[in-house]
Coordinates of C-alpha atoms in Angstrom, one line a residue:
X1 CA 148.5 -41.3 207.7
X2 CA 146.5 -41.9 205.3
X3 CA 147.1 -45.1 203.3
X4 CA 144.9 -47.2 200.9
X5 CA 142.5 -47.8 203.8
X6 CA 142.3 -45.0 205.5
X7 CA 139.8 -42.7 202.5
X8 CA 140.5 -39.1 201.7
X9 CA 138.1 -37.3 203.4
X10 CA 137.4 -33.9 201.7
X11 CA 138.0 -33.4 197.7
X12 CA 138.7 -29.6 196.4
X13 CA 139.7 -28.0 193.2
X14 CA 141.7 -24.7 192.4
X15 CA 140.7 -21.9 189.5
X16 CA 142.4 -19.2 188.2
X17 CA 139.4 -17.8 186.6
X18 CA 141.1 -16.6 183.2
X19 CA 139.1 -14.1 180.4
X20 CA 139.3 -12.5 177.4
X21 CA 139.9 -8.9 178.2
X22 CA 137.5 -7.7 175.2
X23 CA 134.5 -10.4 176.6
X24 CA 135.6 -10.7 180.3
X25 CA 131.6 -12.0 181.5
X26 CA 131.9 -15.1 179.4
X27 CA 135.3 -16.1 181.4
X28 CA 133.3 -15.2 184.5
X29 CA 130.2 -16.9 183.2
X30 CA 132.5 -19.8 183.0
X31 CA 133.9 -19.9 186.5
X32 CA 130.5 -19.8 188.4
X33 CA 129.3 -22.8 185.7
X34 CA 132.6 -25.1 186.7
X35 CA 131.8 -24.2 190.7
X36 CA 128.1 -25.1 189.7
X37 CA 129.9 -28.2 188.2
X38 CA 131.8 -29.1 191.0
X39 CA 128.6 -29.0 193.4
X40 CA 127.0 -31.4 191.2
X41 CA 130.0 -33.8 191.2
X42 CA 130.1 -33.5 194.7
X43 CA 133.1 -31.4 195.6
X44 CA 133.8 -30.7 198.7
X45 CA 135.0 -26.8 198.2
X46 CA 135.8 -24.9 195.0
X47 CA 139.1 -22.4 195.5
X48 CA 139.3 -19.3 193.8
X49 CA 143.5 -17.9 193.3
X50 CA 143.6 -14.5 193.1
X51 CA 145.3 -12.1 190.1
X52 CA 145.5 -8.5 190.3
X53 CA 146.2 -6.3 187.0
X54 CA 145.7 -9.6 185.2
X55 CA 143.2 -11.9 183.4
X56 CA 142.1 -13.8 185.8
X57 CA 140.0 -12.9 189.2
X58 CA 140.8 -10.2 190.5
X59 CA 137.8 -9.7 193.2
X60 CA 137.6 -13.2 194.0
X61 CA 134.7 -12.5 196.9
X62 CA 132.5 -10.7 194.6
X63 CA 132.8 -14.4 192.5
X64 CA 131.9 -16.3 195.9
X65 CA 129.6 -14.0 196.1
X66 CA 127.4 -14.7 192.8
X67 CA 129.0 -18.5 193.2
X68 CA 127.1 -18.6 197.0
X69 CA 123.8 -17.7 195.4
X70 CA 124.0 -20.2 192.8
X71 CA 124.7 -23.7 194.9
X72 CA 123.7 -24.3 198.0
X73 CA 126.4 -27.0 199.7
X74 CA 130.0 -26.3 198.2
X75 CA 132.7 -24.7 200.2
X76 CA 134.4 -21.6 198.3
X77 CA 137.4 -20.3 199.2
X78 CA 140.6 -18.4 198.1
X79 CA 144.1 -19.7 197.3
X80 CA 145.5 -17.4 198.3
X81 CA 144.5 -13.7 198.6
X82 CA 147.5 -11.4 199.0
X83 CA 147.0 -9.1 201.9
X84 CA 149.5 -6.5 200.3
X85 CA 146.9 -5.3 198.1
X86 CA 143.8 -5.3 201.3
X87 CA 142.5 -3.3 204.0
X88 CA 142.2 -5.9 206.6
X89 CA 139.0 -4.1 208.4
X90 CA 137.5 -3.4 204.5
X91 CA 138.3 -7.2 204.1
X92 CA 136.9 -8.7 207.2
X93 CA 133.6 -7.0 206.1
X94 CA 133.5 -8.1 202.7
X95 CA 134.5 -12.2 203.9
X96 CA 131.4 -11.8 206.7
X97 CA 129.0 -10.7 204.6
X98 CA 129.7 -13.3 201.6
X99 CA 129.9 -15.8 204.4
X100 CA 126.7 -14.8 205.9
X101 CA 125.1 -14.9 202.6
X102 CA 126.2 -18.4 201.5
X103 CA 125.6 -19.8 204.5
X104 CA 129.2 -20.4 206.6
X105 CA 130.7 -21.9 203.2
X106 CA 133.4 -19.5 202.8
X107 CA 137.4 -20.6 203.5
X108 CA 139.7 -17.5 202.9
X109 CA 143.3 -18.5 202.3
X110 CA 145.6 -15.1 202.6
X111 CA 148.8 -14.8 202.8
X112 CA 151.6 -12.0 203.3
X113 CA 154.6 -10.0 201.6
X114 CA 155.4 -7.3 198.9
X115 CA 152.8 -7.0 196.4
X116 CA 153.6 -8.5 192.9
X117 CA 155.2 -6.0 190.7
X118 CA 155.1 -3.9 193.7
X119 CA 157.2 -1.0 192.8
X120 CA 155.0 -0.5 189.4
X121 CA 151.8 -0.2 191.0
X122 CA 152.9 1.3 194.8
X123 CA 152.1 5.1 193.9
X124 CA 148.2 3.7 192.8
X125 CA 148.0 1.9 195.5
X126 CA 149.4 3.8 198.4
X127 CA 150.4 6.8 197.1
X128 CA 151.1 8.4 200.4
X129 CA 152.0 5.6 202.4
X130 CA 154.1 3.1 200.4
X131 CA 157.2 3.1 202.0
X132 CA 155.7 2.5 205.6
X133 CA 153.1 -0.2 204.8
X134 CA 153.2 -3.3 206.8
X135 CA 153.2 -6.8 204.6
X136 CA 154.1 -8.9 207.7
X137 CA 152.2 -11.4 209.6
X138 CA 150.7 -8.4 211.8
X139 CA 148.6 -7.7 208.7
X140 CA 146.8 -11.1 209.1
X141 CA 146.6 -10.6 212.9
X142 CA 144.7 -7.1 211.7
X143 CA 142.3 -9.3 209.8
X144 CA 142.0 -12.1 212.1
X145 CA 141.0 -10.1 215.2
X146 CA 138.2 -8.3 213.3
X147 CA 137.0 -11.9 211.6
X148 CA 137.0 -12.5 215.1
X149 CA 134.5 -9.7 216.1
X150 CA 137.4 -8.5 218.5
X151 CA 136.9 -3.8 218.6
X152 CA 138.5 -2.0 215.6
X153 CA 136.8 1.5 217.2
X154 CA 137.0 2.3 220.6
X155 CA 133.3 3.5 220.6
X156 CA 129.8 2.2 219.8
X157 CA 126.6 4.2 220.6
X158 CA 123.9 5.6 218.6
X159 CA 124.3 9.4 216.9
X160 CA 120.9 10.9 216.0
X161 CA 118.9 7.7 214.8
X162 CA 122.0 6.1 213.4
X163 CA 123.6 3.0 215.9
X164 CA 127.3 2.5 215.3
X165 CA 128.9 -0.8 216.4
X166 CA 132.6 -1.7 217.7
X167 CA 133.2 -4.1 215.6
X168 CA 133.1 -5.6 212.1
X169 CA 129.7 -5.9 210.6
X170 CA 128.3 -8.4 209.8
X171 CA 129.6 -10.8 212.7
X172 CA 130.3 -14.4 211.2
X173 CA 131.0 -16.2 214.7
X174 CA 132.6 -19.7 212.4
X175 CA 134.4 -17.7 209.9
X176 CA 137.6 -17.6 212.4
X177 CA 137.5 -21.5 212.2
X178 CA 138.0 -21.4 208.3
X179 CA 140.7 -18.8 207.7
X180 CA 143.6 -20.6 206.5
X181 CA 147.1 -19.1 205.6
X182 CA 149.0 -20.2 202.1
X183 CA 152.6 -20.7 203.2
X184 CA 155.6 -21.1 201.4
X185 CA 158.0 -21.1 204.0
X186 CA 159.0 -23.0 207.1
X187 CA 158.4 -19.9 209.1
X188 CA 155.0 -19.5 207.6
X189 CA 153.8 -22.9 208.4
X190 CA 154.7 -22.7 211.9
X191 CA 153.4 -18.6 212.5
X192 CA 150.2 -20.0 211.0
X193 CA 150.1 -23.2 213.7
X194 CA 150.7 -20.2 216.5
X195 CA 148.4 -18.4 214.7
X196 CA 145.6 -21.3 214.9
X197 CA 145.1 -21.1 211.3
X198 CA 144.0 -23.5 208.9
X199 CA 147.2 -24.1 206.3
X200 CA 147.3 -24.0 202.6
X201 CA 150.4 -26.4 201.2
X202 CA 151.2 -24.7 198.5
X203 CA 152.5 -26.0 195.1
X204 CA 155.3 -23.7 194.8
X205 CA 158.0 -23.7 198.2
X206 CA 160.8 -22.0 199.1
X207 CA 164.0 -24.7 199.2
X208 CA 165.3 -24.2 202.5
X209 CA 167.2 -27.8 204.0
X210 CA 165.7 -29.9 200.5
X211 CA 165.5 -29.3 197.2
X212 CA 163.2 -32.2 197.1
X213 CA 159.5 -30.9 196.6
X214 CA 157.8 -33.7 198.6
X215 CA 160.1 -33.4 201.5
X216 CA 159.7 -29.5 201.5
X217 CA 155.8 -29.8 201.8
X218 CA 155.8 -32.7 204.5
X219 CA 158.2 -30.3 206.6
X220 CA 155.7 -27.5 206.2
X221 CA 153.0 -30.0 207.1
X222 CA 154.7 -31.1 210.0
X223 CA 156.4 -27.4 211.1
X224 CA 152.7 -26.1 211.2
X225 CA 151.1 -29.1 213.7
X226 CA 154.4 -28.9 216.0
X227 CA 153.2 -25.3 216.3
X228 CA 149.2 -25.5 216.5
X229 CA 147.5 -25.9 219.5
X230 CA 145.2 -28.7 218.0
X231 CA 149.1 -31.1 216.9
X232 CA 147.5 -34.1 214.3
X233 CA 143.7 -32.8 214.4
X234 CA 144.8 -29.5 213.0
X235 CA 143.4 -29.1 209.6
X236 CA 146.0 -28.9 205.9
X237 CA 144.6 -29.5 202.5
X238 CA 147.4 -29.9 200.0
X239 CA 147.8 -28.4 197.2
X240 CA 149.4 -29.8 193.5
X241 CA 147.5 -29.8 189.5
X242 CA 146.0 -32.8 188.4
X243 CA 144.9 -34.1 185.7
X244 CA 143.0 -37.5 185.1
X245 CA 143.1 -38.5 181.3
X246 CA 140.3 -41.2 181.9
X247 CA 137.6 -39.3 179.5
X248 CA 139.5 -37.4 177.7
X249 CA 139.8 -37.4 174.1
X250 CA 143.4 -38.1 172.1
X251 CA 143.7 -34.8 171.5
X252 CA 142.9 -33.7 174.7
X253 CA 145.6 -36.0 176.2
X254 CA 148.2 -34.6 173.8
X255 CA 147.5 -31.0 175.0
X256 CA 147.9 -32.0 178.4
X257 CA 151.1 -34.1 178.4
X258 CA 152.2 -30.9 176.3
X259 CA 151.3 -28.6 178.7
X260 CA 152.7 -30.6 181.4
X261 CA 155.9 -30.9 179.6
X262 CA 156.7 -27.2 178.9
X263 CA 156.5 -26.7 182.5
X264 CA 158.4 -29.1 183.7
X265 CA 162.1 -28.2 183.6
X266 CA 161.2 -25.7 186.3
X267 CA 160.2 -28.4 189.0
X268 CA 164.3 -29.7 188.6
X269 CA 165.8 -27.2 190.6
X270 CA 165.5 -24.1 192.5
X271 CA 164.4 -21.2 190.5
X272 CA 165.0 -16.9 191.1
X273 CA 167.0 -15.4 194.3
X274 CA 164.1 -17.0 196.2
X275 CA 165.1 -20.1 195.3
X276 CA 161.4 -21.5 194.6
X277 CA 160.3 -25.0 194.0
X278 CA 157.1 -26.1 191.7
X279 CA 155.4 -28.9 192.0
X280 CA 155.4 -31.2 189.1
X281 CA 151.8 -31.4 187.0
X282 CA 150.6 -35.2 187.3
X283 CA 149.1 -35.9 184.3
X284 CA 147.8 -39.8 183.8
X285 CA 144.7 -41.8 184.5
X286 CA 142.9 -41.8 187.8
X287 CA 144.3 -45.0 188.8
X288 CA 148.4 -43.7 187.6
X289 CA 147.5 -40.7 189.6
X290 CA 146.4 -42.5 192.7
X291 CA 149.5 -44.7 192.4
X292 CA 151.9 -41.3 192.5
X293 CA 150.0 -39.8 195.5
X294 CA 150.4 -42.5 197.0
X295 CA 154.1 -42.5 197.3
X296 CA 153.9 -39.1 198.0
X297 CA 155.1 -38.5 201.3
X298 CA 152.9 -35.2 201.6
X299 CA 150.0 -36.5 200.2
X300 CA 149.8 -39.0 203.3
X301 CA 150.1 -36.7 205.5
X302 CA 146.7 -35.1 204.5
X303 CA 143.4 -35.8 204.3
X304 CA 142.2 -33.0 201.9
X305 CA 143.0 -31.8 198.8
X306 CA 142.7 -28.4 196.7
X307 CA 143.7 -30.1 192.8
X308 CA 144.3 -26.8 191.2
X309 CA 143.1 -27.0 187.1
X310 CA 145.5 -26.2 184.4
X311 CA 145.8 -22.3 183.4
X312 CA 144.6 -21.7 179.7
X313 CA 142.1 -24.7 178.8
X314 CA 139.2 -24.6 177.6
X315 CA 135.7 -24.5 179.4
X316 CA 134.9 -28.6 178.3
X317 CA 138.5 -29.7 179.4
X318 CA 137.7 -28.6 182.6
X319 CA 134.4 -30.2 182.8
X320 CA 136.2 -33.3 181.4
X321 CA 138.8 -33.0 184.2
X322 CA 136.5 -32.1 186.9
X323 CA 134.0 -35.4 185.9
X324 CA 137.1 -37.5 186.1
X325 CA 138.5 -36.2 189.7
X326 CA 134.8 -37.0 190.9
X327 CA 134.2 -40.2 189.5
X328 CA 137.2 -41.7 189.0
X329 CA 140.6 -40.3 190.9
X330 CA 138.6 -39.2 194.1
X331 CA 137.1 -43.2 194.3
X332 CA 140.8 -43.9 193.6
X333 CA 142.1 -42.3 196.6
X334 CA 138.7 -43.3 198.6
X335 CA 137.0 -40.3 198.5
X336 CA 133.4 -40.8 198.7
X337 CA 131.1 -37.9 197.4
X338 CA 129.3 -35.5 199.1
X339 CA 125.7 -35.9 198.7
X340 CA 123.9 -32.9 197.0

């Protein structure tokens, strides 16, 4: 487990991406400059989460995308995309060719269920087949065995002078290795060890046997390795906001321990029929931060980390945030940066 010798090995960060809806390029504009950011600091991967009808991304591969043609080094992922709303075969083509074009740097995170807001937006988006759609696991299997370059026809050949292949195109052979699954659940962690998936610890849980949020994500951590074919080796990056205060201005500081505050009576018990848990924000200096994580039962369980940024700030907070997770909390927690 990682303690204060033992350094964390790979350094992330999470975006939501949000825009103006009358000026939505300049929101965009910002994104790609904090993942441009983030290679220069040295990050190890920049995540993008995923929003549909909303403003924030809602084509998160068409973002990696321009993102892959603008750094060279940085893993980009997403955390999470929800399958509800994908083909899985239109999918797998879209995450192989990005991936082809940036290099092997892409990390999808998906995960399953009933589409947000589902029953406003089912007759749009299967208007003939809403009632019968699968959001179950067997949706990721769909994408994971054409990621994998397994048939999805039973033909291939060549009709007049046009060839027609089995399988997905563009082939990816590494992409399978860097699918990971964003779990909420004790069931989900341990389908996505059987499933020899990658797992996303997700800052909002289901309270199943706790309603203490630590010991809800180290049972997830732990569900998923009992159940992976590689036990201790196989791969979690945790996820939870935070935000070093070590360059920020006073009024910076003020918004943050504000923002921090209005969301925090929600981490004290178990919210909606689902009974969901949110991680508290960790607002503080690099060096209170590293304190926190390190009593964080979760935390030493891992060895990577997805920080996911503050929704609603503006584009310097987040370089100020991001230039302190680099040079200051990642240090902290013996993170050493990549080299660019």
């Amino acid at each position: 487990m990682p303690e204060r010798s033992a350094p964390l090995r790979k350094l992330g960060f999470l975006t939501i991406g949000l825009f103006d809806e009358q000026d939505p390029g300049r929101g965009h504009e910002s994104t790609l400059g904090i993942i441009e950011l983030g290679e220069r600091l040295g990050f190890d991967s920049a995540w993008l989460r995923h929003r549909h009808l909303q403003f924030g991304i809602s084509s998160p591969i068409a973002v990696m995308a321009a993102a892959s043609q603008r750094t060279r080094r940085i893993d980009l992922g997403t955390a999470v995309t929800p399958l509800g709303w994908e083909n899985p075969i239109r999918l797998a083509e879209d995450l192989a060719t990005v991936d082809v074009l940036s290099g092997g740097r892409v990390n999808p995170g998906v995960s399953v269920g009933i589409p947000m807001q589902y029953e406003r937006v089912k007759t749009a988006l299967y208007p003939d087949t809403a009632d019968v759609e699968d959001f179950g696991y067997e949706r990721v299997n769909r994408l994971l065995r054409a990621v994998e370059g397994q048939p999805v026809s039973d033909w291939s050949g060549t009709v007049g002078i046009e060839q027609f292949s089995d399988r997905v195109q563009p082939h990816s052979a590494g992409l399978r290795s860097r699918m990971w699954y964003g779990g909420a659940s004790l069931r989900s962690a341990a389908w996505a060890g059987e499933a020899r998936m990658n797992l996303l610890v997700s800052s909002v849980v289901k309270a199943e046997e706790s309603t203490d949020f630590d010991d809800i994500q180290l049972s997830h951590i732990r569900r998923f390795r009992d159940a992976h074919p590689d036990g201790e080796n196989a791969r979690v990056s945790q996820g939870l906001v935070v935000v070093p205060t070590d360059s920020a201005s006073s009024t910076q500081i003020e918004k943050y321990r504000n923002y921090a505050q209005s969301r925090f009576d929600r981490t004290l018990e178990p919210q909606g029929p689902a009974r969901m848990m949110f991680a508290p924000d960790i607002v503080g200096t690099s060096d209170e931060i590293a304190e926190k994580l390190y009593t964080n039962k979760a935390f030493r369980e891992v060895d990577e980390v997805a920080f996911a940024l503050p929704f609603s700030f503006e584009h310097e907070d987040y370089e100020q945030i991001l230039t302190d997770m680099a040079q200051k909390l990642g240090p902290a927690l013996g993170w050493s940066s990549a080299s660019v």
